[in-house]
Short mmCIF file of N, CA and C in Angstrom, two decimals:
data_model
loop_
_atom_site.label_atom_id
_atom_site.label_comp_id
_atom_site.label_asym_id
_atom_site.label_seq_id
_atom_site.Cartn_x
_atom_site.Cartn_y
_atom_site.Cartn_z
N MET A 1 -7.72 -6.74 22.97
CA MET A 1 -8.28 -5.37 22.58
C MET A 1 -7.37 -5.70 21.23
N ASN A 2 -8.86 -6.66 20.18
CA ASN A 2 -7.57 -7.11 18.23
C ASN A 2 -7.09 -5.64 18.04
N ILE A 3 -6.07 -5.76 16.64
CA ILE A 3 -6.32 -4.86 16.17
C ILE A 3 -6.50 -3.68 15.44
N LEU A 4 -7.52 -4.64 15.05
CA LEU A 4 -9.01 -3.23 14.43
C LEU A 4 -9.96 -2.34 15.40
N SER A 5 -10.13 -2.96 16.46
CA SER A 5 -10.45 -2.22 18.28
C SER A 5 -9.20 -0.87 18.16
N LYS A 6 -8.33 -1.47 17.83
CA LYS A 6 -6.75 -0.66 18.45
C LYS A 6 -6.93 0.96 17.44
N LEU A 7 -6.83 0.28 16.13
CA LEU A 7 -6.79 1.44 14.95
C LEU A 7 -8.08 2.10 15.34
N ARG A 8 -9.77 1.36 15.64
CA ARG A 8 -10.18 2.50 15.71
C ARG A 8 -10.60 3.74 16.35
N PHE A 9 -9.89 3.19 17.96
CA PHE A 9 -10.19 3.69 19.28
C PHE A 9 -7.96 4.35 19.42
N GLY A 10 -7.52 3.88 18.37
CA GLY A 10 -6.08 4.77 18.99
C GLY A 10 -5.55 4.06 20.77
N ALA A 11 -5.71 2.81 21.07
CA ALA A 11 -5.39 3.38 21.93
C ALA A 11 -3.96 2.05 21.72
N ARG A 12 -2.82 2.12 22.37
CA ARG A 12 -2.13 1.73 22.08
C ARG A 12 -1.21 0.91 23.62
N SER A 13 -0.72 -0.26 23.36
CA SER A 13 -1.15 -0.85 24.54
C SER A 13 0.52 -0.35 25.28
N PRO A 14 0.20 -0.33 26.35
CA PRO A 14 1.73 0.51 27.21
C PRO A 14 2.96 -1.20 26.93
N ASP A 15 3.96 -0.54 27.61
CA ASP A 15 5.44 -1.30 27.72
C ASP A 15 6.03 -1.00 29.27
N PRO A 16 6.12 -2.45 30.42
CA PRO A 16 6.56 -2.04 30.87
C PRO A 16 7.72 -2.58 30.96
N ASN A 17 8.03 -3.01 30.27
CA ASN A 17 9.99 -2.78 29.77
C ASN A 17 10.84 -1.56 29.67
N ILE A 18 9.74 -0.88 28.97
CA ILE A 18 10.55 0.08 28.56
C ILE A 18 10.78 1.17 29.45
N PRO A 19 12.03 1.21 29.42
CA PRO A 19 13.01 2.19 30.49
C PRO A 19 12.56 4.01 30.75
N GLN A 20 12.04 4.09 32.81
CA GLN A 20 11.00 5.24 32.38
C GLN A 20 12.88 6.26 32.94
N GLU A 21 13.19 7.36 31.40
CA GLU A 21 14.22 7.47 31.93
C GLU A 21 14.13 8.70 33.06
N PRO A 22 15.29 9.48 33.85
CA PRO A 22 14.87 11.27 33.92
C PRO A 22 14.34 11.72 33.05
N ASP A 23 13.58 13.22 33.47
CA ASP A 23 13.78 14.16 33.13
C ASP A 23 14.89 14.51 32.49
N ASP A 24 14.47 14.86 30.98
CA ASP A 24 16.62 15.69 31.01
C ASP A 24 16.22 16.86 29.94
N ASP A 25 15.22 17.71 30.00
CA ASP A 25 15.17 18.61 29.78
C ASP A 25 15.08 19.54 30.53
N VAL A 26 16.16 20.38 29.52
CA VAL A 26 17.38 21.84 30.88
C VAL A 26 16.35 23.65 30.73
N PRO A 27 15.91 23.25 32.81
CA PRO A 27 14.90 24.74 32.77
C PRO A 27 16.54 26.30 31.95
N GLY A 28 15.67 27.28 31.61
CA GLY A 28 16.27 27.73 31.45
C GLY A 28 17.88 28.58 32.55
N PRO A 29 18.28 29.78 31.95
CA PRO A 29 20.02 30.14 32.84
C PRO A 29 18.68 30.79 34.01
N GLY A 30 19.67 30.20 35.26
CA GLY A 30 19.46 30.66 36.25
C GLY A 30 18.14 29.62 36.94
N GLN A 31 17.59 29.18 36.21
CA GLN A 31 16.01 28.80 36.90
C GLN A 31 16.11 27.06 36.91
N GLN A 32 15.14 26.54 37.87
CA GLN A 32 14.83 24.89 38.61
C GLN A 32 13.83 23.95 37.94
N PHE A 33 13.19 23.49 37.54
CA PHE A 33 12.54 22.56 37.17
C PHE A 33 12.19 22.11 38.64
N ALA A 34 10.65 21.71 39.13
CA ALA A 34 9.80 21.00 39.44
C ALA A 34 8.81 20.07 39.82
N GLN A 35 8.41 18.71 39.84
CA GLN A 35 7.28 18.75 39.34
C GLN A 35 6.34 17.79 39.94
N PHE A 36 5.22 18.08 40.23
CA PHE A 36 3.99 18.12 41.15
C PHE A 36 2.81 17.51 40.27
N GLY A 37 1.99 16.02 41.54
CA GLY A 37 1.10 16.13 40.44
C GLY A 37 -0.03 15.66 42.09
N ALA A 38 -1.57 16.90 41.61
CA ALA A 38 -1.91 16.52 42.39
C ALA A 38 -3.55 16.74 42.42
N GLY A 39 -3.89 15.52 41.07
CA GLY A 39 -5.41 15.61 40.24
C GLY A 39 -5.15 16.07 39.50
N CYS A 40 -5.59 16.30 38.82
CA CYS A 40 -6.47 17.25 37.70
C CYS A 40 -5.14 18.04 37.49
N PHE A 41 -4.49 18.68 36.78
CA PHE A 41 -3.91 18.97 36.90
C PHE A 41 -4.56 20.73 36.23
N TRP A 42 -5.53 21.11 35.74
CA TRP A 42 -5.51 22.24 35.63
C TRP A 42 -5.35 23.10 36.40
N GLY A 43 -6.94 23.11 37.09
CA GLY A 43 -6.26 24.14 38.30
C GLY A 43 -4.86 23.92 39.66
N VAL A 44 -3.93 23.08 39.53
CA VAL A 44 -2.83 22.90 40.23
C VAL A 44 -1.57 23.60 39.23
N GLU A 45 -1.92 23.95 37.93
CA GLU A 45 -1.17 24.69 37.71
C GLU A 45 -1.27 25.63 37.92
N LEU A 46 -2.85 26.53 37.57
CA LEU A 46 -3.49 27.52 37.66
C LEU A 46 -2.65 28.43 39.25
N ALA A 47 -3.22 27.21 40.22
CA ALA A 47 -2.34 28.37 41.46
C ALA A 47 -1.05 27.83 41.37
N PHE A 48 -0.16 27.62 41.00
CA PHE A 48 1.77 27.43 40.84
C PHE A 48 1.94 28.68 39.71
N GLN A 49 0.72 28.70 38.26
CA GLN A 49 1.54 29.77 37.61
C GLN A 49 1.12 31.52 38.57
N ARG A 50 0.30 30.96 39.59
CA ARG A 50 0.29 32.95 39.94
C ARG A 50 1.36 32.88 41.38
N VAL A 51 2.30 31.67 42.05
CA VAL A 51 3.50 32.21 42.53
C VAL A 51 4.66 32.96 42.34
N PRO A 52 5.47 34.05 42.95
CA PRO A 52 6.27 34.57 42.42
C PRO A 52 6.91 34.08 42.28
N GLY A 53 7.84 33.96 41.47
CA GLY A 53 9.22 33.54 41.76
C GLY A 53 8.90 32.07 40.19
N VAL A 54 7.98 31.87 40.38
CA VAL A 54 8.08 30.52 39.33
C VAL A 54 6.84 31.46 37.64
N SER A 55 8.43 30.99 36.79
CA SER A 55 8.50 31.92 34.90
C SER A 55 7.70 31.06 34.64
N LYS A 56 7.40 29.34 34.32
CA LYS A 56 6.50 28.50 33.39
C LYS A 56 6.11 27.57 34.41
N THR A 57 5.04 27.65 33.69
CA THR A 57 4.29 26.06 33.63
C THR A 57 4.02 25.40 32.94
N GLU A 58 3.88 23.98 32.95
CA GLU A 58 3.80 23.25 32.01
C GLU A 58 3.02 22.03 32.72
N VAL A 59 2.02 21.29 32.02
CA VAL A 59 1.02 20.27 32.37
C VAL A 59 0.98 19.16 31.95
N GLY A 60 1.57 17.77 31.86
CA GLY A 60 1.98 17.23 31.43
C GLY A 60 1.66 15.50 31.74
N TYR A 61 1.90 14.19 31.51
CA TYR A 61 2.63 12.66 32.30
C TYR A 61 3.65 13.22 32.31
N THR A 62 3.84 11.96 32.83
CA THR A 62 5.28 11.50 34.12
C THR A 62 5.02 10.00 34.62
N GLN A 63 6.25 9.24 34.71
CA GLN A 63 5.88 8.14 35.61
C GLN A 63 5.51 6.98 35.08
N GLY A 64 5.47 7.28 33.78
CA GLY A 64 4.28 5.93 33.26
C GLY A 64 5.66 5.07 32.10
N THR A 65 4.45 4.40 31.35
CA THR A 65 5.40 3.02 30.38
C THR A 65 5.40 3.17 28.99
N LEU A 66 5.07 4.04 28.49
CA LEU A 66 4.64 4.61 27.42
C LEU A 66 5.10 5.91 26.84
N HIS A 67 5.95 5.67 25.54
CA HIS A 67 6.67 6.97 25.23
C HIS A 67 5.24 7.75 24.57
N ASN A 68 5.84 8.99 24.26
CA ASN A 68 4.56 10.24 23.74
C ASN A 68 2.53 9.79 24.64
N PRO A 69 2.63 9.62 25.38
CA PRO A 69 1.05 9.73 25.18
C PRO A 69 0.33 10.73 25.68
N THR A 70 -1.12 9.77 25.35
CA THR A 70 -2.72 11.25 24.59
C THR A 70 -3.12 11.63 25.71
N TYR A 71 -3.46 12.91 26.22
CA TYR A 71 -4.63 12.03 27.26
C TYR A 71 -5.55 10.91 27.29
N GLU A 72 -5.37 10.98 25.85
CA GLU A 72 -6.67 9.57 25.58
C GLU A 72 -5.87 8.27 26.85
N ASP A 73 -4.43 7.69 26.33
CA ASP A 73 -3.77 7.01 27.06
C ASP A 73 -3.84 6.98 28.86
N VAL A 74 -3.73 7.84 28.81
CA VAL A 74 -3.47 7.70 30.34
C VAL A 74 -4.10 8.14 30.91
N CYS A 75 -5.43 8.29 29.73
CA CYS A 75 -6.65 8.26 30.97
C CYS A 75 -7.68 7.11 30.94
N THR A 76 -7.15 5.68 30.31
CA THR A 76 -7.01 4.50 30.47
C THR A 76 -6.37 4.13 31.33
N GLY A 77 -5.84 4.86 32.57
CA GLY A 77 -4.65 3.78 33.48
C GLY A 77 -4.31 2.53 33.25
N THR A 78 -3.35 2.27 31.98
CA THR A 78 -3.06 1.17 32.03
C THR A 78 -1.72 1.70 31.71
N SER A 79 -1.13 3.06 31.20
CA SER A 79 -0.38 3.79 30.74
C SER A 79 0.78 4.22 31.99
N LYS A 80 0.15 4.40 33.54
CA LYS A 80 0.56 4.19 35.17
C LYS A 80 1.52 5.82 34.99
N HIS A 81 0.68 6.43 33.71
CA HIS A 81 1.17 7.77 34.14
C HIS A 81 0.10 8.84 35.48
N SER A 82 0.90 9.65 35.51
CA SER A 82 0.76 11.01 36.86
C SER A 82 0.29 12.35 35.81
N GLU A 83 -0.81 12.75 36.16
CA GLU A 83 -1.36 14.54 35.07
C GLU A 83 -0.25 14.90 36.13
N VAL A 84 0.96 15.44 35.76
CA VAL A 84 1.38 16.58 36.99
C VAL A 84 1.95 17.57 36.16
N VAL A 85 2.39 18.83 37.02
CA VAL A 85 2.23 20.06 36.43
C VAL A 85 4.11 20.10 36.76
N ARG A 86 4.80 20.45 35.66
CA ARG A 86 5.95 20.57 35.99
C ARG A 86 6.08 22.03 35.67
N VAL A 87 6.55 22.98 36.50
CA VAL A 87 6.82 24.06 37.35
C VAL A 87 8.27 24.66 36.70
N GLN A 88 8.96 25.75 36.10
CA GLN A 88 10.14 25.90 36.11
C GLN A 88 9.64 27.41 37.11
N TYR A 89 11.59 27.82 38.33
CA TYR A 89 11.38 28.75 39.16
C TYR A 89 12.17 28.88 39.19
N ASP A 90 12.39 30.44 40.13
CA ASP A 90 13.90 31.06 40.00
C ASP A 90 14.31 31.08 41.72
N PRO A 91 15.16 30.03 41.47
CA PRO A 91 15.22 30.03 43.59
C PRO A 91 15.69 30.77 43.94
N LYS A 92 16.22 32.31 43.44
CA LYS A 92 16.63 32.75 44.16
C LYS A 92 14.62 34.35 44.63
N GLU A 93 13.64 33.84 43.78
CA GLU A 93 12.81 34.42 43.74
C GLU A 93 11.56 33.29 44.80
N CYS A 94 11.73 31.88 44.61
CA CYS A 94 10.88 31.02 45.32
C CYS A 94 11.24 30.32 45.85
N SER A 95 11.63 29.73 46.50
CA SER A 95 12.31 28.45 47.31
C SER A 95 11.24 27.25 47.23
N TYR A 96 12.13 26.08 47.03
CA TYR A 96 11.33 24.86 47.26
C TYR A 96 10.29 24.73 47.87
N GLU A 97 10.47 24.87 49.31
CA GLU A 97 9.95 24.75 50.33
C GLU A 97 8.51 25.19 49.80
N THR A 98 8.27 26.44 48.92
CA THR A 98 6.94 27.45 48.82
C THR A 98 6.32 26.88 47.92
N LEU A 99 6.73 26.55 47.09
CA LEU A 99 6.06 24.81 45.77
C LEU A 99 5.89 23.59 46.83
N LEU A 100 6.29 23.39 47.74
CA LEU A 100 5.88 22.45 48.40
C LEU A 100 4.18 23.25 49.73
N ASP A 101 4.91 23.83 50.05
CA ASP A 101 3.59 24.87 50.64
C ASP A 101 2.43 24.62 49.67
N VAL A 102 2.73 24.88 47.85
CA VAL A 102 1.33 24.69 47.65
C VAL A 102 0.39 23.68 47.36
N PHE A 103 1.19 22.78 47.04
CA PHE A 103 1.19 22.11 46.84
C PHE A 103 -0.01 21.21 47.90
N TRP A 104 0.84 20.94 49.14
CA TRP A 104 0.43 20.41 49.97
C TRP A 104 -1.29 20.77 50.32
N ALA A 105 -1.67 22.80 50.10
CA ALA A 105 -2.51 23.25 50.21
C ALA A 105 -3.61 23.18 48.99
N ARG A 106 -2.87 22.61 47.94
CA ARG A 106 -4.05 22.50 46.67
C ARG A 106 -4.63 21.39 46.43
N HIS A 107 -4.63 20.23 48.45
CA HIS A 107 -5.42 18.20 46.77
C HIS A 107 -5.10 17.78 48.37
N ASP A 108 -5.76 17.10 48.44
CA ASP A 108 -6.13 16.41 49.66
C ASP A 108 -4.79 14.73 49.37
N PRO A 109 -3.36 14.49 49.96
CA PRO A 109 -2.85 14.20 49.66
C PRO A 109 -3.27 13.17 50.24
N THR A 110 -3.80 12.73 51.13
CA THR A 110 -4.54 11.79 52.10
C THR A 110 -5.26 10.61 51.39
N THR A 111 -5.94 11.05 49.91
CA THR A 111 -6.48 9.70 48.78
C THR A 111 -6.61 9.44 48.23
N LEU A 112 -5.71 7.98 47.93
CA LEU A 112 -5.02 7.29 47.14
C LEU A 112 -5.55 6.80 45.73
N ASN A 113 -5.10 7.67 44.61
CA ASN A 113 -5.75 7.99 43.17
C ASN A 113 -7.31 8.64 43.25
N ARG A 114 -7.49 9.77 43.54
CA ARG A 114 -8.34 9.88 43.99
C ARG A 114 -8.67 11.89 44.22
N GLN A 115 -9.05 12.50 43.83
CA GLN A 115 -8.51 13.59 43.92
C GLN A 115 -10.34 14.50 44.00
N GLY A 116 -11.18 14.28 45.25
CA GLY A 116 -12.64 15.83 44.47
C GLY A 116 -13.19 14.07 43.65
N ASN A 117 -13.82 14.17 42.61
CA ASN A 117 -14.78 13.20 41.76
C ASN A 117 -14.03 12.56 40.63
N ASP A 118 -12.61 12.74 40.41
CA ASP A 118 -11.35 12.03 40.37
C ASP A 118 -10.86 11.01 40.20
N VAL A 119 -10.79 9.66 39.63
CA VAL A 119 -11.15 8.92 40.47
C VAL A 119 -9.77 7.99 39.74
N GLY A 120 -8.54 7.78 40.20
CA GLY A 120 -8.02 6.75 39.09
C GLY A 120 -6.84 7.36 39.29
N THR A 121 -5.67 6.61 38.63
CA THR A 121 -4.39 6.52 39.20
C THR A 121 -3.61 7.73 37.89
N GLN A 122 -3.86 7.91 37.67
CA GLN A 122 -3.50 9.48 36.91
C GLN A 122 -3.94 10.70 38.33
N TYR A 123 -4.64 10.02 38.84
CA TYR A 123 -5.16 11.82 39.87
C TYR A 123 -4.07 11.70 41.06
N ARG A 124 -2.92 10.76 40.89
CA ARG A 124 -2.56 10.06 42.01
C ARG A 124 -1.25 11.69 43.12
N SER A 125 -1.27 11.37 44.22
CA SER A 125 -0.62 12.96 44.99
C SER A 125 1.12 11.99 44.72
N GLY A 126 1.98 13.32 44.17
CA GLY A 126 2.83 12.80 44.16
C GLY A 126 4.18 13.79 43.62
N ILE A 127 5.66 14.27 44.49
CA ILE A 127 6.68 15.45 44.21
C ILE A 127 7.88 14.48 43.81
N TYR A 128 7.61 14.97 42.82
CA TYR A 128 9.15 14.05 41.50
C TYR A 128 10.49 15.35 41.75
N CYS A 129 10.83 14.61 41.98
CA CYS A 129 11.96 15.10 42.91
C CYS A 129 13.44 15.56 41.58
N TYR A 130 14.70 16.51 41.36
CA TYR A 130 15.02 16.27 40.25
C TYR A 130 16.29 16.56 40.70
N THR A 131 16.62 16.50 42.28
CA THR A 131 17.87 16.55 43.15
C THR A 131 17.93 15.80 44.08
N PRO A 132 18.96 15.68 44.61
CA PRO A 132 18.59 15.31 46.36
C PRO A 132 17.46 15.77 47.56
N GLU A 133 18.46 17.55 46.63
CA GLU A 133 18.19 18.59 47.75
C GLU A 133 16.49 18.43 47.76
N GLN A 134 16.16 18.77 47.09
CA GLN A 134 14.79 18.27 46.71
C GLN A 134 13.81 17.78 47.47
N GLU A 135 14.10 15.80 46.69
CA GLU A 135 14.24 14.23 47.88
C GLU A 135 14.54 14.55 49.79
N LYS A 136 15.11 15.27 50.18
CA LYS A 136 15.33 16.12 50.84
C LYS A 136 13.90 17.06 52.18
N ALA A 137 14.16 17.45 50.84
CA ALA A 137 12.73 18.59 51.59
C ALA A 137 11.35 18.47 50.57
N ALA A 138 11.00 17.14 50.24
CA ALA A 138 10.01 16.68 49.49
C ALA A 138 9.36 15.97 51.23
N ARG A 139 10.59 15.35 51.43
CA ARG A 139 10.38 14.27 52.91
C ARG A 139 10.31 15.05 53.60
N GLU A 140 10.97 15.63 54.53
CA GLU A 140 10.46 16.76 55.88
C GLU A 140 9.35 17.57 55.94
N SER A 141 9.44 18.58 54.08
CA SER A 141 7.40 18.71 54.23
C SER A 141 6.26 17.63 54.43
N LEU A 142 6.97 16.88 53.50
CA LEU A 142 6.04 15.25 53.97
C LEU A 142 5.59 14.96 55.17
N GLU A 143 6.66 15.00 56.03
CA GLU A 143 6.50 14.80 57.91
C GLU A 143 6.01 15.84 58.85
N ARG A 144 5.74 16.89 58.08
CA ARG A 144 5.19 18.05 59.14
C ARG A 144 3.89 18.58 58.51
N TYR A 145 3.66 18.28 57.12
CA TYR A 145 2.19 17.84 57.03
C TYR A 145 1.43 16.19 57.78
N GLN A 146 2.23 15.73 57.85
CA GLN A 146 1.27 14.36 58.49
C GLN A 146 1.68 14.95 60.31
N LYS A 147 2.01 15.79 60.65
CA LYS A 147 1.48 15.72 61.64
C LYS A 147 0.68 17.10 62.31
N LEU A 148 0.10 17.34 60.97
CA LEU A 148 -1.24 18.40 61.19
C LEU A 148 -1.84 16.84 60.54
N LEU A 149 -2.17 16.34 60.20
CA LEU A 149 -3.80 15.49 59.70
C LEU A 149 -3.65 14.15 60.07
N ASP A 150 -5.28 13.66 60.91
CA ASP A 150 -5.64 12.21 61.42
C ASP A 150 -5.25 11.29 60.45
N ARG A 151 -5.09 11.43 59.44
CA ARG A 151 -5.44 10.53 57.94
C ARG A 151 -4.07 10.13 57.46
N GLU A 152 -4.13 8.81 56.71
CA GLU A 152 -1.68 8.75 56.54
C GLU A 152 -2.34 9.15 55.11
N ILE A 153 -0.34 10.27 54.75
CA ILE A 153 -0.52 10.72 53.26
C ILE A 153 -0.05 10.14 52.75
N VAL A 154 -0.52 10.19 51.13
CA VAL A 154 -0.81 8.52 50.19
C VAL A 154 0.51 8.96 49.77
N THR A 155 0.98 10.47 49.06
CA THR A 155 2.11 10.90 48.28
C THR A 155 2.60 9.94 48.14
N GLU A 156 3.53 9.77 46.92
CA GLU A 156 5.09 9.77 46.15
C GLU A 156 5.40 9.91 45.89
N ILE A 157 6.81 10.21 47.12
CA ILE A 157 8.06 11.06 46.30
C ILE A 157 9.11 10.30 45.88
N LEU A 158 9.09 10.67 44.47
CA LEU A 158 9.85 9.33 43.70
C LEU A 158 10.68 10.66 42.52
N HIS A 159 11.61 10.70 42.03
CA HIS A 159 12.66 10.85 41.02
C HIS A 159 12.29 11.73 39.88
N ALA A 160 12.40 11.81 39.42
CA ALA A 160 11.44 12.59 38.07
C ALA A 160 11.57 12.68 36.66
N LYS A 161 10.98 11.88 36.44
CA LYS A 161 10.98 10.78 35.08
C LYS A 161 10.71 11.62 33.54
N LYS A 162 10.68 11.11 33.04
CA LYS A 162 10.82 11.98 31.06
C LYS A 162 9.42 12.65 32.04
N PHE A 163 9.86 13.73 30.91
CA PHE A 163 7.97 14.64 30.60
C PHE A 163 7.73 14.51 29.69
N TYR A 164 5.75 14.76 28.80
CA TYR A 164 5.80 14.22 27.95
C TYR A 164 4.13 16.06 27.85
N PRO A 165 4.93 16.61 27.76
CA PRO A 165 3.96 18.06 28.13
C PRO A 165 2.74 16.96 27.40
N ALA A 166 1.78 17.69 27.84
CA ALA A 166 0.02 17.01 27.36
C ALA A 166 0.28 18.20 26.47
N GLU A 167 -1.00 17.75 25.37
CA GLU A 167 -2.01 18.90 24.68
C GLU A 167 -1.95 19.81 23.88
N GLU A 168 -1.69 20.80 23.55
CA GLU A 168 -2.01 21.67 23.99
C GLU A 168 -2.77 22.51 24.75
N TYR A 169 -4.45 22.71 23.99
CA TYR A 169 -5.56 22.90 24.89
C TYR A 169 -5.18 22.63 26.34
N HIS A 170 -4.82 21.57 26.80
CA HIS A 170 -4.36 21.32 28.27
C HIS A 170 -4.08 22.19 29.06
N GLN A 171 -2.49 23.41 28.26
CA GLN A 171 -1.91 24.14 28.70
C GLN A 171 -2.46 26.05 29.47
N GLN A 172 -2.46 25.78 30.03
CA GLN A 172 -3.11 27.04 31.06
C GLN A 172 -3.96 27.23 30.41
N TYR A 173 -5.08 26.20 31.44
CA TYR A 173 -6.54 25.50 30.36
C TYR A 173 -7.81 26.76 31.30
N LEU A 174 -6.89 26.67 32.73
CA LEU A 174 -8.29 27.96 33.46
C LEU A 174 -8.34 28.99 33.01
N GLU A 175 -6.30 29.26 32.96
CA GLU A 175 -5.96 31.64 32.75
C GLU A 175 -6.45 31.51 31.02
N LYS A 176 -6.85 30.49 29.52
CA LYS A 176 -7.29 30.81 29.04
C LYS A 176 -8.95 30.80 28.54
N GLY A 177 -9.67 30.36 29.71
CA GLY A 177 -11.26 29.89 30.32
C GLY A 177 -11.88 28.60 30.21
N GLY A 178 -11.43 27.97 29.77
CA GLY A 178 -11.42 26.15 29.65
C GLY A 178 -12.31 25.95 28.58
N ARG A 179 -13.66 25.53 28.49
CA ARG A 179 -14.54 24.78 27.62
C ARG A 179 -15.24 25.63 27.49
N PHE A 180 -15.68 27.06 29.07
CA PHE A 180 -17.43 27.60 29.29
C PHE A 180 -16.68 29.33 29.10
N GLY A 181 -15.73 29.88 28.66
CA GLY A 181 -15.09 30.83 28.91
C GLY A 181 -14.52 31.52 29.37
N PHE A 182 -14.64 30.63 31.19
CA PHE A 182 -14.65 31.58 32.16
C PHE A 182 -13.27 31.79 32.66
N THR A 183 -12.46 32.80 32.23
CA THR A 183 -11.09 33.00 32.63
C THR A 183 -10.95 33.01 34.10
N GLN A 184 -9.74 32.52 34.69
CA GLN A 184 -9.30 33.30 35.69
C GLN A 184 -7.80 33.44 35.57
N SER A 185 -7.93 34.55 36.91
CA SER A 185 -6.21 35.34 36.65
C SER A 185 -5.23 34.67 36.90
N ALA A 186 -4.14 34.30 36.59
CA ALA A 186 -3.02 33.97 36.75
C ALA A 186 -1.79 34.17 37.28
N ALA A 187 -2.73 35.23 37.88
CA ALA A 187 -1.11 37.72 38.36
C ALA A 187 -1.33 36.27 39.39
N LYS A 188 0.40 36.98 39.57
CA LYS A 188 1.16 36.85 40.67
C LYS A 188 0.49 37.24 41.66
N GLY A 189 0.14 36.59 42.89
CA GLY A 189 -0.30 36.81 44.12
C GLY A 189 -1.55 37.03 44.61
N CYS A 190 -2.13 36.37 42.97
CA CYS A 190 -3.36 36.46 42.97
C CYS A 190 -3.79 35.13 44.34
N ASN A 191 -4.77 35.43 45.27
CA ASN A 191 -5.83 34.38 45.17
C ASN A 191 -6.80 33.69 45.62
N ASN A 192 -7.89 34.27 44.69
CA ASN A 192 -9.25 34.35 44.21
C ASN A 192 -9.50 32.37 44.27
N PRO A 193 -10.18 32.34 44.50
CA PRO A 193 -10.74 30.51 44.29
C PRO A 193 -10.30 30.22 43.26
N ILE A 194 -9.55 29.69 43.08
CA ILE A 194 -10.17 28.70 41.89
C ILE A 194 -10.71 27.91 41.49
N ARG A 195 -11.99 27.27 40.56
CA ARG A 195 -12.50 26.47 39.86
C ARG A 195 -12.15 25.99 38.92
N CYS A 196 -12.78 24.55 38.86
CA CYS A 196 -12.59 23.67 38.23
C CYS A 196 -13.34 23.49 36.58
N TYR A 197 -13.52 24.48 35.63
CA TYR A 197 -14.48 23.80 34.88
C TYR A 197 -14.06 22.79 33.21
N GLY A 198 -14.73 21.73 33.05
CA GLY A 198 -14.54 20.15 32.80
C GLY A 198 -14.92 21.36 30.74
#
């Protein structure tokens, strides 16, 4: 792609040499972070919003090779980012294992770089850990769920890298009604079916 095309389409070249720094954001007092990639982040975020003990959710991009990526950058697949939900939770009210259960229930961890009709590396299944304890719990959880499935789980388990918040219109997208104004409840404990409308 020439320079004129890059200016016209806003494309930026990822730099594979950019170090993927750890996510050094700080959660609120008494809170912890967790990061999950399970396909399109809209429905995944709403599932986590409903969990008692979760105080904040934010959708964004991680594990890539481009600083401050846009949604368009991530959709090209060349920046290597994953669409994720970063969950802030109170471990006294919500265990990390509970979050893992929501993660497994929300998507198909046996499909590589795909969830339903969404195809691309940005839709890969991933658990991105902030502590050795989270990593241990994630690996043990994967082993338990693998015993329940007849296909191999392809979920990656990696250290949480720099988290880039997605554009504001993506945040709490389904709760706010999405493109068609069909609002969905984010109330704690709600178990209404989650429908993704683009």
